[in-house]
Tab-separated table of C-alpha atoms in Angstrom:
chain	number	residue	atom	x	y	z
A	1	UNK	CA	-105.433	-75.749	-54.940
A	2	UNK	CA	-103.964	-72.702	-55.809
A	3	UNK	CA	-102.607	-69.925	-53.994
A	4	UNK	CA	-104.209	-66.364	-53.363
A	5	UNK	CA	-103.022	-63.383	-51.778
A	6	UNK	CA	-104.793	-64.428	-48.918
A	7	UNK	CA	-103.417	-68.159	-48.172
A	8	UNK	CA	-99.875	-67.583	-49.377
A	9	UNK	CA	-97.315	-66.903	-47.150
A	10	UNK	CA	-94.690	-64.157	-48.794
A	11	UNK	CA	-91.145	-64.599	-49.359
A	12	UNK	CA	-90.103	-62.339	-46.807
A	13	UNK	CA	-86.523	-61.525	-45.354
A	14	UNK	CA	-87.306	-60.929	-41.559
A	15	UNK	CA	-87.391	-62.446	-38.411
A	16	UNK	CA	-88.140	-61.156	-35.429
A	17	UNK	CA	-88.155	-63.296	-32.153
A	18	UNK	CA	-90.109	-62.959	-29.430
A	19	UNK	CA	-88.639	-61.901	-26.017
A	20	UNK	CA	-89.683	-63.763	-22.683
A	21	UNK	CA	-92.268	-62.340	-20.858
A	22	UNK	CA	-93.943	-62.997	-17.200
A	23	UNK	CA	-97.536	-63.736	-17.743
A	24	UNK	CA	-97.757	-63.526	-13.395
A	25	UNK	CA	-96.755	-59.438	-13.824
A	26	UNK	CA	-99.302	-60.001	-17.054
A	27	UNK	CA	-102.038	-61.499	-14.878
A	28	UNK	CA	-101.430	-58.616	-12.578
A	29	UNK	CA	-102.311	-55.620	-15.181
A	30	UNK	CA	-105.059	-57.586	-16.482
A	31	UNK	CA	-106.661	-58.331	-13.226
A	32	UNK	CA	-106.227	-54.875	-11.274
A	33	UNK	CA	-107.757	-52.993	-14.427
A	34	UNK	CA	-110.842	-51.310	-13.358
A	35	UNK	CA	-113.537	-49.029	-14.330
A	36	UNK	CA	-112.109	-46.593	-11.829
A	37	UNK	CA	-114.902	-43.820	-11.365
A	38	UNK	CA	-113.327	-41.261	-8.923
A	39	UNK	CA	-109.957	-39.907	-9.412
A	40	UNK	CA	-107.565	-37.911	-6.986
A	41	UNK	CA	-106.119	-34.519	-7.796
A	42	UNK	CA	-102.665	-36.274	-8.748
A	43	UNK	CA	-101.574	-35.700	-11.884
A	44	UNK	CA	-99.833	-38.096	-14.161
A	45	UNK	CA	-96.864	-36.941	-15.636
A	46	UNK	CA	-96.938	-36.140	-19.490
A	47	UNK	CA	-94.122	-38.642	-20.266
A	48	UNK	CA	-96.197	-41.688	-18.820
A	49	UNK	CA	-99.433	-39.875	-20.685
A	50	UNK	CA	-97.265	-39.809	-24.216
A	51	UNK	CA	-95.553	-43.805	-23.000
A	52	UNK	CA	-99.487	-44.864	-22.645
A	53	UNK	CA	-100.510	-43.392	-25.898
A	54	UNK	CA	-97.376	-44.855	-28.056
A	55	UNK	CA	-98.798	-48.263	-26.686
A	56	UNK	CA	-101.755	-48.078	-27.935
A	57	UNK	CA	-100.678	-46.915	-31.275
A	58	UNK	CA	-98.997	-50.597	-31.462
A	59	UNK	CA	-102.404	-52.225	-31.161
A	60	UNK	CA	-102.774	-54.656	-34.052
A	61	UNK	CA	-105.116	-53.467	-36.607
A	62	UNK	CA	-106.869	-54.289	-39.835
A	63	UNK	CA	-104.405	-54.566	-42.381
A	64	UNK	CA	-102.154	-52.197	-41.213
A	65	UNK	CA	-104.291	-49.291	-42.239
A	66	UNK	CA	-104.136	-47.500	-38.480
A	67	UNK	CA	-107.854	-45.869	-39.466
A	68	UNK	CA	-107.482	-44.188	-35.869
A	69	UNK	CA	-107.141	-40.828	-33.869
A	70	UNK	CA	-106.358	-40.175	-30.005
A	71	UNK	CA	-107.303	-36.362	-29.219
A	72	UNK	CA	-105.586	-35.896	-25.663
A	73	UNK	CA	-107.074	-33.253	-24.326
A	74	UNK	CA	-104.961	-30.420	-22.659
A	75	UNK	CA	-106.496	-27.017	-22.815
A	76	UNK	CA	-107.806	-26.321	-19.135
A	77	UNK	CA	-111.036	-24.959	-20.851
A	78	UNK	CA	-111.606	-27.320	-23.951
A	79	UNK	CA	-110.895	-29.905	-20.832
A	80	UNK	CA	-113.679	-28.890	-18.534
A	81	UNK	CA	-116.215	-28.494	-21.758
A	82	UNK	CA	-114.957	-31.858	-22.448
A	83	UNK	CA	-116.204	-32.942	-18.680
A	84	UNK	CA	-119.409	-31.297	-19.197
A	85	UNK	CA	-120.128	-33.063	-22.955
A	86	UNK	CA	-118.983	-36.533	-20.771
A	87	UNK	CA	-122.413	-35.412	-18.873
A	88	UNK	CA	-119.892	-34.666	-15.732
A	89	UNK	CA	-119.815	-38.405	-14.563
A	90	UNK	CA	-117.457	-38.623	-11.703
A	91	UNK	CA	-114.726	-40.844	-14.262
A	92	UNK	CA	-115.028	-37.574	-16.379
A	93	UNK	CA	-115.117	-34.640	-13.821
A	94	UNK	CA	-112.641	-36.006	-10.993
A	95	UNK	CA	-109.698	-36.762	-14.256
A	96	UNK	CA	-107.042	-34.346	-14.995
A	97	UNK	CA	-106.511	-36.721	-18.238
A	98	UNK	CA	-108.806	-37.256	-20.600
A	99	UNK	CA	-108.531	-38.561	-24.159
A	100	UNK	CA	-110.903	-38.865	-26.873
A	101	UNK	CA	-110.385	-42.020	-29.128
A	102	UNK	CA	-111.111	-41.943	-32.397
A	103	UNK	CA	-112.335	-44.321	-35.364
A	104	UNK	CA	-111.448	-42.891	-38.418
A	105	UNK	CA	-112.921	-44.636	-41.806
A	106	UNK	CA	-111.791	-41.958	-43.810
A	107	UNK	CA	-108.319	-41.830	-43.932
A	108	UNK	CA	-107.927	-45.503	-44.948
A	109	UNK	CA	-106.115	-43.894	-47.775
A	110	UNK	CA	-103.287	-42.473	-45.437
A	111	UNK	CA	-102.582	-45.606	-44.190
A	112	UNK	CA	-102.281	-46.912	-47.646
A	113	UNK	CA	-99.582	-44.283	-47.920
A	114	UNK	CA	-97.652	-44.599	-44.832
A	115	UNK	CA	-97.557	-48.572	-45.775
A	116	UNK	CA	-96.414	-47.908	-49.613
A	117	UNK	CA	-94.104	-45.435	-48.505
A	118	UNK	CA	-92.559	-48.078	-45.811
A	119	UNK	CA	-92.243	-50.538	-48.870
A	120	UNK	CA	-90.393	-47.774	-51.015
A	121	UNK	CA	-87.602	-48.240	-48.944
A	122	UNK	CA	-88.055	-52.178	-48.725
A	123	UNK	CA	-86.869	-53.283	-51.952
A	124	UNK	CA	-87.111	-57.077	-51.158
A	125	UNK	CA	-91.143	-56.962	-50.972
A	126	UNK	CA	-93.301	-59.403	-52.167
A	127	UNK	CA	-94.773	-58.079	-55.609
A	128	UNK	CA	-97.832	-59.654	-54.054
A	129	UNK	CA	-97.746	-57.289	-50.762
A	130	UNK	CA	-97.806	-54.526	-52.692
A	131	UNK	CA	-100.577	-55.569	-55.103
A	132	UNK	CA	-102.833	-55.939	-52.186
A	133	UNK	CA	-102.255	-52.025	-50.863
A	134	UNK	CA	-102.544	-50.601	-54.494
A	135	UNK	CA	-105.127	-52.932	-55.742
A	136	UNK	CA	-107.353	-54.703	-53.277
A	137	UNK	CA	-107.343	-52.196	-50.374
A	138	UNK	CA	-108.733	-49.554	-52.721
A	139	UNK	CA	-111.255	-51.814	-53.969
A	140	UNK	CA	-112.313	-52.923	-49.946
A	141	UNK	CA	-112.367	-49.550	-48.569
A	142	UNK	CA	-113.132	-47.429	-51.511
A	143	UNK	CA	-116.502	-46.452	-52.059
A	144	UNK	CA	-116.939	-43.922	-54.543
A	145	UNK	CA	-118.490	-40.245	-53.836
A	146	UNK	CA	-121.230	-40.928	-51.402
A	147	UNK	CA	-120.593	-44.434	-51.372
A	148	UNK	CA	-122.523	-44.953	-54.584
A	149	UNK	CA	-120.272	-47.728	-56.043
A	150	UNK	CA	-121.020	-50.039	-52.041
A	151	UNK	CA	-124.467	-51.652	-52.804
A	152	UNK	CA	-122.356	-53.023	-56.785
A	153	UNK	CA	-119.607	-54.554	-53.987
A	154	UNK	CA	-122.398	-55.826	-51.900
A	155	UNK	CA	-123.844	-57.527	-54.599
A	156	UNK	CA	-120.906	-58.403	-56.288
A	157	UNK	CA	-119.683	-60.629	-53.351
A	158	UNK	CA	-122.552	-61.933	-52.156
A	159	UNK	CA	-123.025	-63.461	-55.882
A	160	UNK	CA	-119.488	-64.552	-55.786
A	161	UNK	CA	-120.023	-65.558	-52.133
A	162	UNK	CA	-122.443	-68.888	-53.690
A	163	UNK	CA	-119.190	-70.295	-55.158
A	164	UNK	CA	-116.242	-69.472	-53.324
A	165	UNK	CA	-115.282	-68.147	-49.524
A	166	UNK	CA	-114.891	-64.557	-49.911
A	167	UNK	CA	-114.314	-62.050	-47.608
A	168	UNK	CA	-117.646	-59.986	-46.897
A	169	UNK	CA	-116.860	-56.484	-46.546
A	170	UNK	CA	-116.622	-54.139	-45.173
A	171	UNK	CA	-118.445	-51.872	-47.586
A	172	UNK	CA	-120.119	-48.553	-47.442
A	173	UNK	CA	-120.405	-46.127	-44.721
A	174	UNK	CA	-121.760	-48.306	-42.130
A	175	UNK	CA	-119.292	-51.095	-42.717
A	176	UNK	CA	-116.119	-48.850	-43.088
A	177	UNK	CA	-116.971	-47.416	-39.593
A	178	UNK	CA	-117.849	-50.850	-38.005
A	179	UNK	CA	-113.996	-51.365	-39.373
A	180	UNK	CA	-112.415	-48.609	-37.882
A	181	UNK	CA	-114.272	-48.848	-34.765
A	182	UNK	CA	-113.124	-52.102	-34.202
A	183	UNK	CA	-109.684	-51.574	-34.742
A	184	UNK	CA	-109.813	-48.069	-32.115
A	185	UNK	CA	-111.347	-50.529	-29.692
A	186	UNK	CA	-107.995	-52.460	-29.583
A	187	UNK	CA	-105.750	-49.683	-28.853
A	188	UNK	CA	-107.855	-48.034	-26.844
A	189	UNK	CA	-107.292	-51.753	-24.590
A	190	UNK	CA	-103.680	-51.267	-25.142
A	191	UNK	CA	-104.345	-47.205	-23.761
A	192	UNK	CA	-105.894	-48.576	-20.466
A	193	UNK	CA	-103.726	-51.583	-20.147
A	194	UNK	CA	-100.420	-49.393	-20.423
A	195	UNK	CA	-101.955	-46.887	-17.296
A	196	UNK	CA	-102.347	-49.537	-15.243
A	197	UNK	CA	-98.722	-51.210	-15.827
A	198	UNK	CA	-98.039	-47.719	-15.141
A	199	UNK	CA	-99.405	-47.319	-11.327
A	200	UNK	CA	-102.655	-45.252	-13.045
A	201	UNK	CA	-105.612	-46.091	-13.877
A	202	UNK	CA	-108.443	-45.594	-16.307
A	203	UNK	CA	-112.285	-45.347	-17.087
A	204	UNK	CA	-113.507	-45.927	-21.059
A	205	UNK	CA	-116.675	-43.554	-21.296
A	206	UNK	CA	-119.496	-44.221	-23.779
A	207	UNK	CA	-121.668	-41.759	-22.007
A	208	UNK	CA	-120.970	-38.504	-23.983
A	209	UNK	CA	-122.202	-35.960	-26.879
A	210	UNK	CA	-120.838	-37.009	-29.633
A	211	UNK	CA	-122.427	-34.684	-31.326
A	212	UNK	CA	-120.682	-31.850	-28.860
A	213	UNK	CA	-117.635	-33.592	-28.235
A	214	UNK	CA	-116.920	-33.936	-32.286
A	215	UNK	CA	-117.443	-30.187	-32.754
A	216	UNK	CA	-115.086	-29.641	-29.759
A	217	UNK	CA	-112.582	-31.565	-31.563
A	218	UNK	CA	-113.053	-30.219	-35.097
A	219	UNK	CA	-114.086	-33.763	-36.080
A	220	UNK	CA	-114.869	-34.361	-40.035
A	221	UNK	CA	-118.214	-35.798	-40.677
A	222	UNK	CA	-116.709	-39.432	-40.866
A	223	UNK	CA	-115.565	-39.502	-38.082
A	224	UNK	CA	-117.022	-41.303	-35.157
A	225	UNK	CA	-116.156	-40.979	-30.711
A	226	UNK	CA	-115.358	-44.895	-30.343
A	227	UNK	CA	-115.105	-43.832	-26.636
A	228	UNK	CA	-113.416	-41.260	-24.119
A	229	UNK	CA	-110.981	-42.651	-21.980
A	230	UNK	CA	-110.743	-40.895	-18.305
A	231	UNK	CA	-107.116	-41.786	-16.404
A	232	UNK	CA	-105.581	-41.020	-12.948
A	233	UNK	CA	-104.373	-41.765	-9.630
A	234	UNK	CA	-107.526	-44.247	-8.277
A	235	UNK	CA	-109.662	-42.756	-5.012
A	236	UNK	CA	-110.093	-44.902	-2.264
A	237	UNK	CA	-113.425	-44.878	-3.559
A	238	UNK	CA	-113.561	-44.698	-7.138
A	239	UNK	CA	-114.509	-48.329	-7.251
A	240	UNK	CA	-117.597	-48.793	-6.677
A	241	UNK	CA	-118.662	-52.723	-5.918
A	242	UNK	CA	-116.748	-55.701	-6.876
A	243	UNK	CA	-115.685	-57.108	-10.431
A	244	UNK	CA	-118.897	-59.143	-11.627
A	245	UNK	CA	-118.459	-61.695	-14.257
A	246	UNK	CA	-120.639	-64.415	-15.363
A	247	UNK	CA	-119.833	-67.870	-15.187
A	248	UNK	CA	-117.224	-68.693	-17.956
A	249	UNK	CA	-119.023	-71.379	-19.623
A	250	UNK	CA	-121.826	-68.768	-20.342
A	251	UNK	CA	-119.358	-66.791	-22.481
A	252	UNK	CA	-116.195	-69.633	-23.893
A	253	UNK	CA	-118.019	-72.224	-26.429
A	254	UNK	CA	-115.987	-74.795	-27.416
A	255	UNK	CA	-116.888	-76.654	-30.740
């Protein structure tokens, strides 16, 4: 069977090992992260906020294409409107940090760039790693004006789809945001987990205006909130009942 861009493993000239790590001090991040609801007035330092933020940025994402945006929100004012569009839940009004995490379908086409640019100065790679940022990302993401060329792709594959595996999108608005979001959704894991390795912790909001909150942030119409993420020193009682989890076999198939 031959080889496609997708099964063949590039000639490339790297290795990169991977240091040891203590999955107890692991276990530990994981398992004290919580929704924390009320905050104290402590404030977290601005070098831990930017630390947090650079961790998230190395959240693993679709093809490279970082389709993401974290608004950190400093203005005292735009802050407390920010509160108010968060419907002043306690995670929202008791934070002195709040950052608005963004999925970002749009600029696929800067992360094209920033990966073609990265490859200008790599001049051992693969033909076939470049191919698939000038050719086939254009062709995945791309849509035309107004998306007018996504229902042709749709077809296209799903004809194509009755002979061969092929990948099945995303395409058009809906899909292209579905993408994005699903990439933000990863760093904004990576956000929360780096607070609490940090002594702080964190509280991902879906209860907001987007609407509100996007004008706040001079958002583009693509754009779309994946979430707002409060953080800060936890209250004694800014947790508000135990962790409750279903039984694991509910959840973990194996087949």
């Amino acid at each position: 069977m031959s080889k496609d861009i997708f099964s063949e493993v590039p000639e490339l000239h790297y290795i990169e090992k991977a240091p040891a790590c203590d999955m107890d001090e692991f276990k530990k991040v994981i398992e004290s992260r919580r929704s924390v609801r009320v905050f104290t007035d402590e404030v977290i330092p601005d070098s831990v906020v930017e630390e947090c933020l650079n961790m998230a940025l190395l959240a693993p994402n679709s093809s490279n294409l970082q389709p993401w945006e974290f608004y950190w929100v400093k203005s005292p004012e735009k802050l407390k409107t920010l509160q108010a569009y968060c419907l002043n839940q306690p995670a929202a009004r008791t934070s002195q940090t709040l950052i608005a995490c963004v999925a970002r379908p749009d600029r696929w086409k800067l992360g094209q760039k920033v990966n073609l640019a990265y490859f200008d100065t790599r001049p051992d790679t693969p033909r076939s790693v470049r191919a698939y940022y000038e050719k086939l990302v254009p062709f995945v993401y791309g849509n035309g004006p107004l998306h007018i060329f996504a229902p042709f792709k749709t077809l296209a594959v799903a004809i194509l789809g009755f002979f061969r595996v092929i990948p099945r999108g995303p395409f058009g608005a809906s899909g292209n945001l579905l993408w994005a979001t699903k990439t933000t959704s990863l760093a904004c894991e990576n956000l929360m987990l780096a607070f609490r390795a940090a002594g702080y912790d964190s509280c991902p909001m879906e209860g907001f205006d987007e609407v509100r909150v996007k004008k706040l942030l001079g958002l583009p119409r693509g754009a779309a909130v994946t979430m707002v993420v409060s953080a800060g020193k936890r209250a004694s009682n800014g947790v508000y009942a135990e962790r409750i989890r279903g039984a694991k076999d509910l959840f973990i198939k194996k087949v």
